[in-house]
């Protein structure tokens, strides 16, 4: 798969939107380009006599707000162009969901399965030490998170390395140097599912939008919608699971080794279990196996969710896509030229910079939790319960009637951290969708949601730069 033009692709999307704004060319160039690109190499000891040199990057796209934010990817496909594009996308994601960060991204060019856990730990700790040396990490500087090929485990190693280097007395905020940590290491409930849950909320909002559904000839509502998901990783798995739980029918799931199809729909948890047990998605119960996984993208469905890597829909398959809606769970799954074709075919595209921003939204909550040193809901949970109890008692005394226990339980309830995180995420995804729609409806030259999302983000970043006094 060719991903050499990912940053150019981002620029095409950006330029299309920038042309619809009135900002000066200099300001637009400042918003578009990557501010700092740090490429470094470090040795990994493989055994007593052998070393391997590892290639790694951290790209800081925009410093209009601090800290910067974005995941770290471990993959053999990692290259400078990819990390630059992913860093740029982070700036726009944060702006769209009003998370007060600039965008950044990290990458290490490795194939995880080639290394032992111990070697992966060494790589992660050394990567972190290199970032510390150059001031590319810190709670107020640049805050990494998981991405493709990394998880809570790597984030715990990063946090531990950073705190070891920053253990001076009084430095109580060091754990805010990275998000997506395990709960036991100052993580937050709901972060792991957050990107997939955000994809679900975003798609649900779009299919409830009568105006958009009318244009593509679909009935509003998720119930009965036929969905295809590419990628059963952290994003795809949770997106598929939450969509299924809300009544959508997951007719096909695609992974590296192939895809499976069943018009009656899959139980996503069972498929995941099957893949863990057998090592492959193929051979699942009575489902039809599809040997060429890319064929799944071209099948009839209402909603197609590419939730794996970039450049999945391109000049060779754009004309064959039959979905009515494409929800970009991954970053950059559609090339800019392919999107023109999809839009001409009347497909509704929910862009990555909106749809997969649930991860960074909950990362923001985790960062806030780390800086405030208290779990969300801890101070007010019991107080709210007592308030609710008193309220119910007053109503019961006034009316002389008793509220049934199940209804009491609905009212007398302080929110847990998970409930607060999920409601904060839901509200963010709903509000941001309507912000983007408002931008689109205000300007008749904007004919799609991606351009509207970019215009919305460019406006916010431009205002920040102008308020810094850097641009008039
Ligand atoms: N890697 C995720 C993304 O691409 C999360 C970033 C974050 O939480 O900082 O959005």
Coordinates of C-alpha atoms and ligand atoms in Angstrom, one line a residue:
X1 CA 0.0 0.0 0.0
X2 CA 1.4 3.4 -1.0
X3 CA 1.1 6.0 1.7
X4 CA 3.9 8.3 0.4
X5 CA 1.5 11.1 -0.4
X6 CA -0.4 11.3 2.8
X7 CA 0.7 14.8 3.8
X8 CA 0.0 16.1 0.2
X9 CA -3.5 14.5 0.5
X10 CA -4.0 16.4 3.8
X11 CA -2.9 19.6 2.0
X12 CA -5.4 19.0 -0.8
X13 CA -8.3 18.8 1.7
X14 CA -6.9 21.8 3.6
X15 CA -6.5 24.0 0.5
X16 CA -10.0 23.3 -0.7
X17 CA -11.3 24.6 2.6
X18 CA -8.8 27.4 2.9
X19 CA -9.9 28.8 -0.5
X20 CA -13.3 29.5 1.1
X21 CA -11.9 31.6 3.9
X22 CA -10.6 35.2 3.9
X23 CA -7.4 34.7 5.8
X24 CA -4.1 36.0 4.5
X25 CA -1.9 33.5 2.6
X26 CA 0.8 33.8 5.3
X27 CA -1.6 32.8 8.1
X28 CA -3.0 29.9 6.1
X29 CA 0.5 28.7 5.4
X30 CA 1.3 28.9 9.1
X31 CA -1.8 26.9 9.9
X32 CA -1.0 24.2 7.3
X33 CA 2.7 23.4 7.7
X34 CA 4.3 21.3 10.5
X35 CA 6.2 23.5 13.0
X36 CA 8.8 21.0 14.1
X37 CA 9.8 17.6 12.7
X38 CA 12.0 15.6 14.9
X39 CA 13.5 12.5 13.3
X40 CA 15.9 10.4 15.4
X41 CA 17.5 7.0 15.5
X42 CA 18.6 5.0 18.5
X43 CA 20.2 1.6 19.0
X44 CA 18.4 -1.5 20.4
X45 CA 20.4 -4.3 21.8
X46 CA 19.1 -7.5 20.3
X47 CA 21.5 -9.9 22.0
X48 CA 25.0 -9.9 23.4
X49 CA 26.7 -8.9 20.1
X50 CA 23.9 -7.5 17.9
X51 CA 22.3 -4.1 17.7
X52 CA 19.6 -2.8 15.5
X53 CA 19.1 0.9 14.8
X54 CA 15.5 2.0 15.2
X55 CA 13.9 4.9 13.2
X56 CA 11.6 7.2 15.1
X57 CA 9.7 10.5 14.8
X58 CA 7.7 13.1 16.7
X59 CA 6.1 15.8 14.6
X60 CA 4.6 18.9 16.2
X61 CA 2.3 20.4 13.8
X62 CA 0.9 23.5 15.5
X63 CA 1.8 25.4 18.6
X64 CA -1.1 27.8 18.6
X65 CA -2.2 26.1 21.8
X66 CA -0.2 24.2 24.4
X67 CA 0.3 21.3 25.1
X68 CA 0.3 19.5 21.8
X69 CA -1.5 16.2 21.5
X70 CA -1.4 13.1 19.5
X71 CA -0.8 9.3 19.5
X72 CA 2.3 7.3 18.8
X73 CA 2.2 4.7 16.1
X74 CA 4.3 1.5 15.9
X75 CA 4.3 0.1 12.4
X76 CA 6.6 -0.8 9.6
X77 CA 4.7 1.6 7.4
X78 CA 5.7 4.6 9.5
X79 CA 7.6 7.3 7.6
X80 CA 8.0 11.0 8.0
X81 CA 5.3 11.9 5.5
X82 CA 2.8 9.8 7.4
X83 CA 3.7 11.2 10.8
X84 CA 3.5 14.8 9.4
X85 CA 0.0 14.1 8.0
X86 CA -1.2 12.5 11.2
X87 CA 0.2 15.3 13.3
X88 CA -1.6 17.9 11.1
X89 CA -4.9 16.0 11.4
X90 CA -4.6 16.1 15.2
X91 CA -4.6 20.0 15.1
X92 CA -7.8 20.0 13.2
X93 CA -9.4 17.3 15.3
X94 CA -8.7 19.1 18.5
X95 CA -10.1 22.4 17.1
X96 CA -13.3 20.7 15.9
X97 CA -14.1 19.2 19.2
X98 CA -12.9 22.3 21.2
X99 CA -10.1 20.5 22.9
X100 CA -7.5 23.2 23.8
X101 CA -4.4 21.5 22.3
X102 CA -2.2 21.8 19.2
X103 CA -1.7 18.7 17.0
X104 CA 1.3 16.3 17.1
X105 CA 2.1 12.7 16.3
X106 CA 4.8 10.1 16.9
X107 CA 5.9 7.1 15.1
X108 CA 8.4 4.2 15.5
X109 CA 9.2 2.2 12.4
X110 CA 8.9 -1.4 13.8
X111 CA 6.8 -4.5 13.5
X112 CA 5.7 -5.3 17.0
X113 CA 5.6 -9.1 16.4
X114 CA 9.4 -9.0 15.6
X115 CA 10.2 -8.1 19.2
X116 CA 9.8 -9.6 22.6
X117 CA 7.8 -7.6 25.3
X118 CA 11.1 -6.8 26.9
X119 CA 12.5 -5.3 23.7
X120 CA 9.3 -3.4 23.1
X121 CA 9.7 -1.9 26.6
X122 CA 13.3 -0.9 25.9
X123 CA 12.2 0.7 22.6
X124 CA 9.4 2.6 24.3
X125 CA 11.5 3.8 27.2
X126 CA 14.4 4.9 24.9
X127 CA 11.9 6.7 22.6
X128 CA 10.6 8.6 25.6
X129 CA 14.1 9.5 26.8
X130 CA 14.9 10.9 23.4
X131 CA 11.7 13.0 23.5
X132 CA 12.7 14.3 27.0
X133 CA 16.2 15.2 25.8
X134 CA 14.7 17.5 23.1
X135 CA 11.8 18.8 25.1
X136 CA 9.2 17.0 23.0
X137 CA 7.2 15.6 25.9
X138 CA 5.7 17.0 29.1
X139 CA 2.3 17.9 30.6
X140 CA 2.4 21.4 29.3
X141 CA 4.5 20.7 26.2
X142 CA 3.5 17.6 24.2
X143 CA 1.3 14.8 25.5
X144 CA 1.4 11.5 23.5
X145 CA -1.3 8.8 23.6
X146 CA -1.9 5.4 22.0
X147 CA -2.4 4.9 18.2
X148 CA -2.0 2.0 15.8
X149 CA 0.4 -0.6 17.4
X150 CA 0.5 0.9 20.8
X151 CA -1.8 0.6 23.9
X152 CA -2.2 1.2 27.6
X153 CA 1.0 -0.8 28.2
X154 CA 3.3 1.4 26.2
X155 CA 1.6 4.5 27.8
X156 CA 2.4 3.1 31.3
X157 CA 6.1 2.7 30.2
X158 CA 6.2 6.2 28.9
X159 CA 4.7 7.7 32.1
X160 CA 7.1 5.7 34.2
X161 CA 10.1 6.8 32.2
X162 CA 9.0 10.4 32.2
X163 CA 8.3 10.5 36.0
X164 CA 11.7 8.9 36.6
X165 CA 13.4 11.7 34.7
X166 CA 11.2 14.4 36.4
X167 CA 11.0 13.4 40.0
X168 CA 12.1 16.7 41.5
X169 CA 10.1 17.5 44.7
X170 CA 6.9 19.4 44.0
X171 CA 6.5 18.0 40.5
X172 CA 3.1 16.4 41.1
X173 CA 1.9 16.7 37.5
X174 CA 4.3 14.4 35.7
X175 CA 1.6 11.7 35.0
X176 CA -0.2 14.2 32.8
X177 CA 2.7 13.7 30.3
X178 CA 0.8 11.0 28.4
X179 CA -2.8 9.8 28.2
X180 CA -4.4 6.4 27.5
X181 CA -2.7 5.0 30.6
X182 CA -4.1 2.0 32.5
X183 CA -6.6 3.0 35.2
X184 CA -4.2 1.9 37.9
X185 CA -1.5 4.3 36.5
X186 CA -3.7 7.4 36.6
X187 CA -5.7 6.6 33.4
X188 CA -9.4 7.4 33.1
X189 CA -12.5 5.1 32.8
X190 CA -13.7 4.9 29.2
X191 CA -10.5 6.0 27.4
X192 CA -10.0 2.7 25.7
X193 CA -13.4 2.6 24.1
X194 CA -13.5 6.3 23.5
X195 CA -12.5 6.5 19.8
X196 CA -15.0 3.7 18.8
X197 CA -17.7 5.2 21.0
X198 CA -17.1 8.6 19.4
X199 CA -17.4 7.0 15.9
X200 CA -20.7 5.5 17.1
X201 CA -22.1 8.8 18.4
X202 CA -21.0 10.7 15.3
X203 CA -22.7 8.1 12.9
X204 CA -25.8 8.1 15.1
X205 CA -26.0 11.9 14.9
X206 CA -25.6 11.8 11.1
X207 CA -28.2 9.1 10.5
X208 CA -30.7 11.0 12.7
X209 CA -30.2 14.0 10.5
X210 CA -33.3 14.0 8.4
X211 CA -31.9 16.5 5.9
X212 CA -28.8 14.5 5.1
X213 CA -30.7 11.1 5.1
X214 CA -33.2 12.5 2.6
X215 CA -30.4 13.5 0.2
X216 CA -29.0 9.9 0.2
X217 CA -32.4 8.2 0.2
X218 CA -32.1 6.6 3.6
X219 CA -34.7 6.5 6.5
X220 CA -33.4 8.3 9.6
X221 CA -32.3 6.1 12.5
X222 CA -29.7 3.4 13.1
X223 CA -32.1 0.5 13.5
X224 CA -31.6 -2.0 10.7
X225 CA -28.8 -0.1 8.9
X226 CA -26.4 -2.5 7.2
X227 CA -22.8 -1.8 8.3
X228 CA -19.4 -3.0 7.1
X229 CA -16.4 -2.4 9.3
X230 CA -12.8 -2.7 8.1
X231 CA -10.4 -3.3 11.1
X232 CA -11.3 -5.1 14.3
X233 CA -8.7 -3.2 16.4
X234 CA -9.5 -0.8 19.2
X235 CA -11.4 1.7 17.0
X236 CA -13.3 -0.7 14.7
X237 CA -14.2 -3.2 17.3
X238 CA -15.8 -0.7 19.7
X239 CA -17.5 1.2 16.9
X240 CA -19.0 -2.0 15.5
X241 CA -20.0 -3.2 19.0
X242 CA -21.8 0.0 20.0
X243 CA -23.5 0.3 16.5
X244 CA -24.7 -3.3 16.9
X245 CA -26.0 -2.7 20.4
X246 CA -28.0 0.3 19.0
X247 CA -29.7 -1.8 16.4
X248 CA -27.5 -1.6 13.3
X249 CA -26.7 -4.9 11.5
X250 CA -23.0 -5.6 11.1
X251 CA -23.0 -7.6 7.8
X252 CA -19.3 -7.7 7.1
X253 CA -16.0 -7.4 9.1
X254 CA -12.7 -7.1 7.4
X255 CA -9.2 -7.8 8.8
X256 CA -5.7 -8.3 7.3
X257 CA -6.2 -12.0 6.7
X258 CA -9.6 -11.6 4.9
X259 CA -13.2 -10.7 5.5
X260 CA -16.4 -12.4 6.6
X261 CA -20.0 -11.7 5.4
X262 CA -23.4 -12.6 6.8
X263 CA -26.5 -10.7 5.7
X264 CA -28.2 -11.6 9.0
X265 CA -25.5 -9.7 10.9
X266 CA -22.7 -10.6 13.3
X267 CA -22.3 -10.6 17.1
X268 CA -19.1 -8.5 17.2
X269 CA -17.9 -9.9 20.5
X270 CA -18.3 -13.5 19.3
X271 CA -16.3 -12.7 16.1
X272 CA -13.6 -11.1 18.2
X273 CA -13.4 -14.2 20.5
X274 CA -13.2 -16.4 17.4
X275 CA -10.3 -14.4 16.0
X276 CA -8.4 -14.5 19.3
X277 CA -9.0 -18.3 19.6
X278 CA -8.2 -19.3 16.0
X279 CA -5.8 -16.5 15.0
X280 CA -8.1 -15.5 12.0
X281 CA -11.4 -13.8 11.3
X282 CA -12.0 -16.4 8.6
X283 CA -14.0 -19.6 9.3
X284 CA -16.5 -18.0 11.6
X285 CA -19.6 -20.2 12.0
X286 CA -21.8 -20.1 8.9
X287 CA -20.4 -16.8 7.6
X288 CA -19.1 -16.5 4.0
X289 CA -15.3 -16.1 3.8
X290 CA -14.0 -13.4 1.6
X291 CA -10.3 -14.1 0.7
X292 CA -9.5 -10.7 -0.6
X293 CA -10.2 -8.4 2.3
X294 CA -10.4 -5.3 0.1
X295 CA -13.5 -6.8 -1.6
X296 CA -15.4 -6.1 1.6
X297 CA -15.1 -2.3 1.0
X298 CA -16.9 -2.7 -2.3
X299 CA -20.0 -4.5 -1.1
X300 CA -23.6 -3.1 -0.9
X301 CA -24.3 -1.6 2.5
X302 CA -25.7 1.6 4.1
X303 CA -22.6 2.5 6.2
X304 CA -19.0 1.6 5.5
X305 CA -16.5 2.2 8.3
X306 CA -12.8 2.0 7.3
X307 CA -11.2 1.8 10.8
X308 CA -7.7 0.5 9.9
X309 CA -5.1 2.7 8.1
X310 CA -4.9 5.5 5.6
X311 CA -5.4 5.3 1.7
X312 CA -7.9 2.5 1.7
X313 CA -10.3 4.1 -0.8
X314 CA -8.3 5.4 -3.8
X315 CA -8.3 5.8 -7.5
X316 CA -8.6 2.0 -8.1
X317 CA -11.7 1.3 -6.0
X318 CA -13.5 4.6 -5.6
X319 CA -15.9 4.0 -8.4
X320 CA -16.8 0.6 -7.0
X321 CA -17.9 1.8 -3.5
X322 CA -21.6 1.1 -3.0
X323 CA -22.0 2.4 0.5
X324 CA -24.4 5.3 1.1
X325 CA -22.4 6.7 4.1
X326 CA -18.7 6.3 4.8
X327 CA -17.6 6.9 8.4
X328 CA -13.9 7.5 8.7
X329 CA -12.9 5.6 11.8
X330 CA -9.2 5.6 10.7
X331 CA -7.2 8.7 9.9
X332 CA -7.0 9.5 6.1
X333 CA -8.7 6.3 4.7
X334 CA -9.9 8.2 1.6
X335 CA -7.6 10.0 -0.8
X336 CA -8.6 13.5 -1.8
X337 CA -9.1 12.5 -5.4
X338 CA -11.2 9.5 -4.5
X339 CA -13.4 11.7 -2.3
X340 CA -14.3 13.8 -5.3
X341 CA -15.6 10.7 -7.0
X342 CA -17.5 9.5 -3.9
X343 CA -19.1 13.0 -3.5
X344 CA -20.1 12.9 -7.2
X345 CA -21.7 9.6 -6.5
X346 CA -23.8 11.2 -3.7
X347 CA -22.1 9.3 -0.9
X348 CA -22.2 11.1 2.5
X349 CA -18.6 11.1 4.0
X350 CA -18.2 11.7 7.7
X351 CA -14.6 12.9 7.9
X352 CA -11.9 11.6 10.2
X353 CA -11.1 15.0 11.7
X354 CA -14.6 14.9 13.2
X355 CA -15.6 11.3 13.4
X356 CA -12.5 9.8 15.2
X357 CA -11.9 12.7 17.6
X358 CA -13.5 10.8 20.5
X359 CA -10.1 9.4 21.5
X360 CA -8.5 12.8 21.9
X361 CA -11.6 14.2 23.6
X362 CA -11.4 11.6 26.4
X363 CA -7.6 12.1 26.5
X364 CA -8.3 15.7 27.3
X365 CA -10.5 14.5 30.2
X366 CA -7.7 12.2 31.4
X367 CA -5.2 15.1 31.2
X368 CA -7.6 17.3 33.3
X369 CA -8.0 14.5 35.8
X370 CA -4.2 14.1 36.1
X371 CA -3.7 17.8 36.7
X372 CA -6.5 18.1 39.2
X373 CA -5.5 14.9 41.0
X374 CA -9.1 13.7 41.6
X375 CA -11.4 11.3 39.7
X376 CA -14.4 12.9 38.0
X377 CA -17.5 12.7 40.2
X378 CA -15.6 11.9 43.4
X379 CA -16.5 15.1 45.3
X380 CA -20.1 15.4 44.2
X381 CA -21.4 11.8 43.7
X382 CA -22.8 11.2 47.2
X383 CA -23.9 14.8 47.6
X384 CA -26.0 14.6 44.4
X385 CA -27.5 11.3 45.6
X386 CA -28.6 12.9 48.9
X387 CA -30.0 15.9 47.0
X388 CA -32.0 13.5 44.7
X389 CA -33.2 11.5 47.7
X390 CA -34.4 14.6 49.5
X391 CA -36.2 15.8 46.3
X392 CA -38.0 12.5 45.9
X393 CA -39.0 12.5 49.6
X394 CA -40.4 16.0 49.3
X395 CA -42.5 15.0 46.3
X396 CA -43.7 11.8 48.0
X397 CA -44.7 13.8 51.1
X398 CA -46.6 16.4 49.0
X399 CA -48.4 13.9 46.9
X400 CA -48.8 11.1 49.5
X401 CA -47.7 8.6 46.9
X402 CA -44.6 6.3 46.9
X403 CA -42.3 6.2 43.9
X404 CA -41.7 2.6 42.8
X405 CA -38.1 1.4 43.5
X406 CA -37.0 1.1 39.9
X407 CA -38.1 4.7 39.2
X408 CA -36.4 5.9 42.4
X409 CA -33.2 4.3 41.2
X410 CA -33.5 6.3 38.0
X411 CA -33.5 9.6 39.9
X412 CA -31.4 8.9 43.0
X413 CA -28.1 8.4 41.5
X414 CA -24.7 10.2 41.5
X415 CA -22.8 9.8 38.3
X416 CA -19.6 7.6 38.2
X417 CA -16.5 8.7 36.4
X418 CA -17.4 6.4 33.4
X419 CA -20.9 7.9 33.1
X420 CA -19.4 11.5 33.2
X421 CA -16.8 10.6 30.6
X422 CA -19.3 9.0 28.3
X423 CA -21.8 11.9 28.6
X424 CA -19.0 14.4 28.1
X425 CA -18.0 12.5 25.0
X426 CA -21.6 12.2 23.7
X427 CA -22.2 15.9 24.2
X428 CA -18.9 16.8 22.4
X429 CA -19.8 14.6 19.3
X430 CA -23.3 15.9 19.1
X431 CA -22.4 19.6 19.5
X432 CA -19.5 19.3 17.0
X433 CA -21.7 17.7 14.4
X434 CA -24.1 20.6 14.5
X435 CA -21.3 23.1 14.5
X436 CA -20.0 21.6 11.3
X437 CA -23.5 21.5 9.8
X438 CA -24.0 25.1 10.7
X439 CA -20.8 26.1 8.8
X440 CA -21.9 24.0 5.8
X441 CA -25.4 25.5 5.8
X442 CA -24.1 29.1 6.0
X443 CA -21.9 28.9 2.9
X444 CA -23.5 27.6 -0.3
X445 CA -20.0 26.9 -1.8
X446 CA -19.4 24.2 0.9
X447 CA -20.8 21.0 -0.5
X448 CA -19.5 18.4 1.9
X449 CA -18.9 17.8 5.6
X450 CA -15.1 17.5 5.4
X451 CA -14.7 20.9 3.8
X452 CA -17.1 22.3 6.4
X453 CA -15.2 20.6 9.2
X454 CA -11.9 22.1 7.9
X455 CA -13.4 25.6 7.6
X456 CA -14.7 25.3 11.1
X457 CA -11.2 24.3 12.4
X458 CA -9.3 26.8 10.3
X459 CA -11.5 29.6 11.8
X460 CA -10.7 28.5 15.3
X461 CA -6.9 28.1 14.8
X462 CA -6.8 31.4 12.9
X463 CA -8.4 33.2 15.7
X464 CA -6.0 31.7 18.2
X465 CA -3.0 32.8 16.1
X466 CA -4.5 36.3 15.7
X467 CA -5.1 36.6 19.4
X468 CA -1.5 35.6 20.0
X469 CA -0.7 38.8 18.2
X470 CA 1.4 37.0 15.6
X471 CA -0.9 37.7 12.7
X472 CA -2.9 40.9 12.2
Ligands
LIG1 N1 -4.2 8.4 18.4 C1 -5.5 8.9 18.6 C2 -5.9 9.8 17.4 O1 -5.4 9.6 16.3 C3 -5.6 9.6 20.0 C4 -4.8 10.8 20.2 C5 -4.8 11.4 21.6 O2 -5.6 10.9 22.4 O3 -4.0 12.2 21.9 O4 -6.8 10.6 17.5

